[in-house]
Amino acid sequence: MGTTLFKKIWDAHEVRPADASGPALLYIDLHLVHEVTSPQAFEGLRLAGRRVRRPDRTMATVDHNVPTLGRENIADPLSKQQIETLEANCAEFGVPLFSIRSNRQGIVHVIGPELGLTQPGMTVVCGDSHTSTHGAFGALAFGIGTSEVEHVLATQTLPQAGPKTMRVSIEGTPGRGVTAKDLILGTIGQLGVSGATGYVVEYAGSAIRDLTMEGRMTVCNMSIEWGARAGMIAPDDTTFAFVEGRQAAPADFAAAVERWRALPSDPDATFDREETVDAAALVPQVTWGTHPGQVAPITGRVPTPEDFSDPVDAEGTRRALAYMGLKGGEALEDIAIDTVFLGSCTNGRLADLRAAATVIRGHKVADGIRAMVVPGSMQVKAAAEKEGLDEVFRQAGFEWRDAGCSMCLGMNPDILDPGERCASTSNRNFEGRQGAGGRTHLVSPEMAAAAAITGHLVDVRSLDVELQEA
Amino acid sequence: MNSFTTVTAVAVPLDRADVDTDQIIPKQFLKRIERTGFGEFLFFDWRKEPGFILEEPHYAGAGILVAQRNFGCGSSREHAPWALEDYGFRAVIAPSFADIFRTNCTKIGLLPVQLTQEQVSDLMRQLAEIPGAPVTVSLEEQVVTAPNGARYPFEIAADVRERLLNGWDDISLTLAHEDAITAYESDRERDGPTTAPFLTADQV
Ligand code: SF4
């Protein structure tokens, strides 16, 4: 019987197999660290008199608290303290840090791949649920809590119970205007917000193979939004081409590719569960509720509680509609918005900014709409400026900011006001996620750009705008 | 970590599904660099809703939370279990939990108890009829005892149970295998990048 991509990586990283005394102990190749989930872990090390076992397999950056305007002067003393605490901890424990003054600072899940640190076949962890992003490279990458961060810092390993495996085959050619974001939102809509809980998901199928690395990262990024322990995609020539030439790429690249080619799941590998999604049937997606599973095609209507037979779903819908200020039954395209946020580890890469800029070019942000672009990293920002995207956005009326998590979760000053309604390229539409009382509709970069132009949620395919070839 | 054997306490029925960790502890409270003091901010926004169940006098001193499926989804923030624990909860009962949340709980001695949907509904019903009724969670016996005396057995991984019963620290357990880690590192040095080149260039 064949072996899955997941199992190949797992087996290669078992320091100890599972036995009666406990689960397997997995070696961690790369540990990414940010300022929010690490202070208590470093403090734990200090109290126990422990060191960081492998600073050379650890990399830190600041992203969640970083202001996107005037980063030299952080107004919020607590944000400032958290950033300075990471700086002090990294200095004390010898961990490499891309801090607020670095031109390579950015969202941890954007800069890992950008620097070439994320590579096929690795185990990658971070005290952050969107660590699943790195699975796009054929790595086993998953989010952990602060106790586990401390554990990895101290031991470079993690005890892990073996998850179940699921393959989601997304087949077919997506139509015009249907992006990686729509593939994953459509998948979550089809299979449910907790549909992948307990599973490591391998995304396969022609629609996945046809994606760029940026698109694959968008898909894997949102694995956690339907509960997956990790999401991953078989590495192929697209993957290798992305890694090649990056700063941390293997010195003997040809030899590395040789090894990486053995990683994909064998043809006769079996999974605990198989699902299929028809990419050709998808249209651009938009969330209407307060979790990513409450999603619908833009051509549709907001559901009502009566549309759900399960009483828990019906009650969840009732609460979500009340929070979102919706009655249920309205056409999604009729929902007026106040704000557009373009950024985050889901859609803050250069390809995302290009896609949005293609829609925006020659158009203006609708009257009264606040629209903001926050590049995922300072390198993304610099690359975008080099090709003039900042000008495209500025001329259209967007604000052009520095890199960080920003309004994805609003730990920095970029937040929604109560009742403010936002078309956002981020990954979570939870109550208050972008600011207490704020209302989030998750969309692709193209759909966010279209909403900015029209002032309401709108099917980007219906506008007289250019769309990039996927 | 606190050990967990048996807890009898007032149980709060929070009849909501997909409770995400952003609700359990909103982002503005993640800026603390300490591990304690999060309890007062637990369910910060929901507690402002009139009639929110946690604020009702029956539930003062509650020690067990009962919720609907997919509890703890979303962000990996361990601040969520910290807040629950700091508020006084020792166990959370639900039909299902998000994976990272469940793991985070077991690392700090907060017990996630998975029952069936029917059992949780039954428990919710009893707790609605007799607000403030106590529930017993026994990790030794792996049984939840409802106010009406019904006993619901639950599953938990044997090693997690052992660790919780004894309050053992994971890192110490792993460091007992330090030789195996060292051997692994020297045998397999190895694929994947090292961040060492970045150390000097970018250290602030
Ligand atoms: S961009 Fe958003 S989801 Fe991504 S790491 Fe930052 S806060 Fe988390």
mmCIF file of C-alpha atoms in Angstrom, chain A residues 12-13 15-16 22-23 27 29 36 39-40 50 53-58 65 76 79 81-82 94-99 101 104 117 119 122 127-129 143-148 150-151 155 157 193-194 197-198 227 229 247-248 259 291 310 312-313 319 409-411 428 430-433 435, chain B residues 15-18 20-23 27-28 30-35 38 45-46 49 68-70 73-79 82 96-100 103-104 107-108 117 159 169-172 174-175 177-178 180-182 184-185 188-196 198-199 201-204:
data_model
loop_
_atom_site.group_PDB
_atom_site.id
_atom_site.type_symbol
_atom_site.label_atom_id
_atom_site.label_comp_id
_atom_site.label_asym_id
_atom_site.label_seq_id
_atom_site.Cartn_x
_atom_site.Cartn_y
_atom_site.Cartn_z
ATOM 1 C CA ALA A 12 10.907 11.094 8.705
ATOM 2 C CA HIS A 13 10.456 13.264 11.790
ATOM 3 C CA VAL A 15 12.302 11.024 17.185
ATOM 4 C CA ARG A 16 10.353 8.407 19.087
ATOM 5 C CA GLY A 22 2.677 8.471 25.079
ATOM 6 C CA PRO A 23 2.309 9.801 21.553
ATOM 7 C CA TYR A 27 11.236 16.744 15.394
ATOM 8 C CA ASP A 29 12.604 21.688 11.434
ATOM 9 C CA VAL A 36 1.823 37.803 20.765
ATOM 10 C CA PRO A 39 6.356 36.186 25.784
ATOM 11 C CA GLN A 40 5.006 33.661 28.285
ATOM 12 C CA ARG A 50 16.354 26.441 30.019
ATOM 13 C CA ARG A 53 17.757 24.297 21.865
ATOM 14 C CA ARG A 54 18.048 25.300 18.195
ATOM 15 C CA PRO A 55 18.061 29.063 17.633
ATOM 16 C CA ASP A 56 19.282 28.240 14.124
ATOM 17 C CA ARG A 57 15.944 26.528 13.420
ATOM 18 C CA THR A 58 13.951 29.382 14.910
ATOM 19 C CA ASN A 65 0.911 44.806 16.872
ATOM 20 C CA ASP A 76 -0.048 51.983 22.369
ATOM 21 C CA SER A 79 1.866 47.009 21.858
ATOM 22 C CA GLN A 81 6.005 46.578 25.288
ATOM 23 C CA GLN A 82 5.092 43.361 23.481
ATOM 24 C CA GLY A 94 20.009 34.142 20.329
ATOM 25 C CA VAL A 95 16.993 33.850 18.035
ATOM 26 C CA PRO A 96 17.140 35.607 14.636
ATOM 27 C CA LEU A 97 14.590 38.408 14.511
ATOM 28 C CA PHE A 98 13.192 40.518 11.704
ATOM 29 C CA SER A 99 12.062 43.348 13.869
ATOM 30 C CA ARG A 101 13.189 48.229 11.705
ATOM 31 C CA ARG A 104 12.280 42.078 5.663
ATOM 32 C CA LEU A 117 12.753 29.163 4.851
ATOM 33 C CA GLN A 119 10.587 24.125 2.007
ATOM 34 C CA MET A 122 9.705 19.990 6.536
ATOM 35 C CA GLY A 127 2.196 29.822 17.832
ATOM 36 C CA ASP A 128 -0.382 30.858 15.284
ATOM 37 C CA SER A 129 -3.238 28.935 13.747
ATOM 38 C CA GLY A 143 -0.374 26.045 14.681
ATOM 39 C CA ILE A 144 0.379 25.496 18.359
ATOM 40 C CA GLY A 145 -0.350 27.202 21.675
ATOM 41 C CA THR A 146 2.086 28.982 23.941
ATOM 42 C CA SER A 147 2.834 25.950 26.148
ATOM 43 C CA GLU A 148 3.822 24.105 22.991
ATOM 44 C CA GLU A 150 7.838 26.795 25.040
ATOM 45 C CA HIS A 151 8.134 23.059 24.475
ATOM 46 C CA THR A 155 13.351 20.652 22.975
ATOM 47 C CA THR A 157 10.270 18.550 19.340
ATOM 48 C CA VAL A 193 -16.820 24.994 9.412
ATOM 49 C CA SER A 194 -15.690 22.060 11.562
ATOM 50 C CA THR A 197 -11.486 18.875 12.674
ATOM 51 C CA GLY A 198 -9.090 16.073 13.582
ATOM 52 C CA GLY A 227 -10.828 22.906 11.657
ATOM 53 C CA ARG A 229 -4.928 20.288 11.920
ATOM 54 C CA GLN A 247 17.932 33.408 0.392
ATOM 55 C CA ALA A 248 17.491 30.274 2.503
ATOM 56 C CA ARG A 259 14.609 14.367 -2.618
ATOM 57 C CA HIS A 291 -17.748 32.220 10.822
ATOM 58 C CA ASP A 310 -30.381 21.457 12.246
ATOM 59 C CA VAL A 312 -27.957 24.393 16.247
ATOM 60 C CA ASP A 313 -27.312 25.774 12.734
ATOM 61 C CA ARG A 319 -27.337 35.086 16.095
ATOM 62 C CA LEU A 409 -7.459 41.343 13.741
ATOM 63 C CA GLY A 410 -6.922 44.923 14.816
ATOM 64 C CA MET A 411 -4.319 44.593 17.527
ATOM 65 C CA ARG A 428 -11.949 35.381 9.834
ATOM 66 C CA PHE A 430 -15.842 36.237 13.768
ATOM 67 C CA GLU A 431 -17.776 38.720 15.871
ATOM 68 C CA GLY A 432 -15.529 41.672 16.646
ATOM 69 C CA ARG A 433 -12.562 40.177 14.825
ATOM 70 C CA GLY A 435 -12.921 45.629 15.841
ATOM 71 C CA ASP B 15 -25.982 27.136 24.425
ATOM 72 C CA ARG B 16 -23.897 28.321 21.468
ATOM 73 C CA ALA B 17 -22.006 26.435 18.745
ATOM 74 C CA ASP B 18 -18.722 27.370 17.057
ATOM 75 C CA ASP B 20 -14.318 30.932 18.685
ATOM 76 C CA THR B 21 -11.358 31.981 20.777
ATOM 77 C CA ASP B 22 -11.822 35.598 19.653
ATOM 78 C CA GLN B 23 -15.040 35.545 21.724
ATOM 79 C CA LYS B 27 -7.562 40.572 20.828
ATOM 80 C CA GLN B 28 -7.182 43.725 22.880
ATOM 81 C CA LEU B 30 -3.590 39.575 24.103
ATOM 82 C CA LYS B 31 -1.077 42.349 24.631
ATOM 83 C CA ARG B 32 -0.268 41.239 28.144
ATOM 84 C CA ILE B 33 3.053 39.485 28.514
ATOM 85 C CA GLU B 34 1.949 37.656 31.677
ATOM 86 C CA ARG B 35 0.162 34.343 31.887
ATOM 87 C CA PHE B 38 -7.194 37.108 31.857
ATOM 88 C CA ASP B 45 -18.130 41.447 24.534
ATOM 89 C CA TRP B 46 -20.787 38.839 25.246
ATOM 90 C CA GLU B 49 -25.180 41.550 26.193
ATOM 91 C CA GLN B 68 -22.205 23.320 21.878
ATOM 92 C CA ARG B 69 -20.060 21.812 19.135
ATOM 93 C CA ASN B 70 -16.752 23.073 17.758
ATOM 94 C CA CYS B 73 -12.358 27.215 17.020
ATOM 95 C CA GLY B 74 -10.204 29.844 15.334
ATOM 96 C CA SER B 75 -7.081 31.415 16.744
ATOM 97 C CA SER B 76 -4.498 29.271 18.550
ATOM 98 C CA ARG B 77 -4.291 31.750 21.424
ATOM 99 C CA GLU B 78 -3.660 29.876 24.652
ATOM 100 C CA HIS B 79 -4.980 33.031 26.283
ATOM 101 C CA TRP B 82 -5.881 30.837 30.424
ATOM 102 C CA SER B 96 -16.665 18.616 19.947
ATOM 103 C CA PHE B 97 -13.658 20.882 20.307
ATOM 104 C CA ALA B 98 -11.261 22.532 17.895
ATOM 105 C CA ASP B 99 -7.951 20.642 17.914
ATOM 106 C CA ILE B 100 -5.545 23.385 18.988
ATOM 107 C CA THR B 103 -4.482 20.588 23.200
ATOM 108 C CA ASN B 104 -3.933 23.982 24.806
ATOM 109 C CA LYS B 107 -1.341 21.646 28.690
ATOM 110 C CA ILE B 108 -2.595 23.819 31.559
ATOM 111 C CA GLN B 117 -24.671 15.756 21.189
ATOM 112 C CA ASP B 159 -1.286 9.520 28.198
ATOM 113 C CA ASP B 169 4.980 19.028 32.952
ATOM 114 C CA ASP B 170 5.359 18.024 29.324
ATOM 115 C CA ILE B 171 8.788 19.536 28.816
ATOM 116 C CA SER B 172 10.314 17.526 31.643
ATOM 117 C CA THR B 174 10.285 15.098 26.792
ATOM 118 C CA LEU B 175 13.668 16.034 28.183
ATOM 119 C CA HIS B 177 14.357 11.555 26.009
ATOM 120 C CA GLU B 178 17.042 14.110 25.332
ATOM 121 C CA ALA B 180 16.991 10.382 21.471
ATOM 122 C CA ILE B 181 16.677 13.992 20.302
ATOM 123 C CA THR B 182 20.435 14.403 20.144
ATOM 124 C CA TYR B 184 18.106 12.174 15.825
ATOM 125 C CA GLU B 185 19.852 15.471 15.199
ATOM 126 C CA ARG B 188 19.812 13.324 10.258
ATOM 127 C CA GLU B 189 21.661 16.609 9.873
ATOM 128 C CA ARG B 190 19.672 17.229 7.464
ATOM 129 C CA ASP B 191 17.047 18.712 5.189
ATOM 130 C CA GLY B 192 15.552 22.097 5.597
ATOM 131 C CA PRO B 193 17.138 25.471 6.046
ATOM 132 C CA THR B 194 18.935 26.837 8.982
ATOM 133 C CA THR B 195 18.244 30.392 10.035
ATOM 134 C CA ALA B 196 21.830 30.841 11.185
ATOM 135 C CA PHE B 198 20.133 35.543 9.300
ATOM 136 C CA LEU B 199 21.467 35.794 12.810
ATOM 137 C CA ALA B 201 22.625 40.351 9.455
ATOM 138 C CA ASP B 202 19.268 41.089 10.967
ATOM 139 C CA GLN B 203 19.577 40.904 14.675
ATOM 140 C CA VAL B 204 18.312 44.136 16.126
#
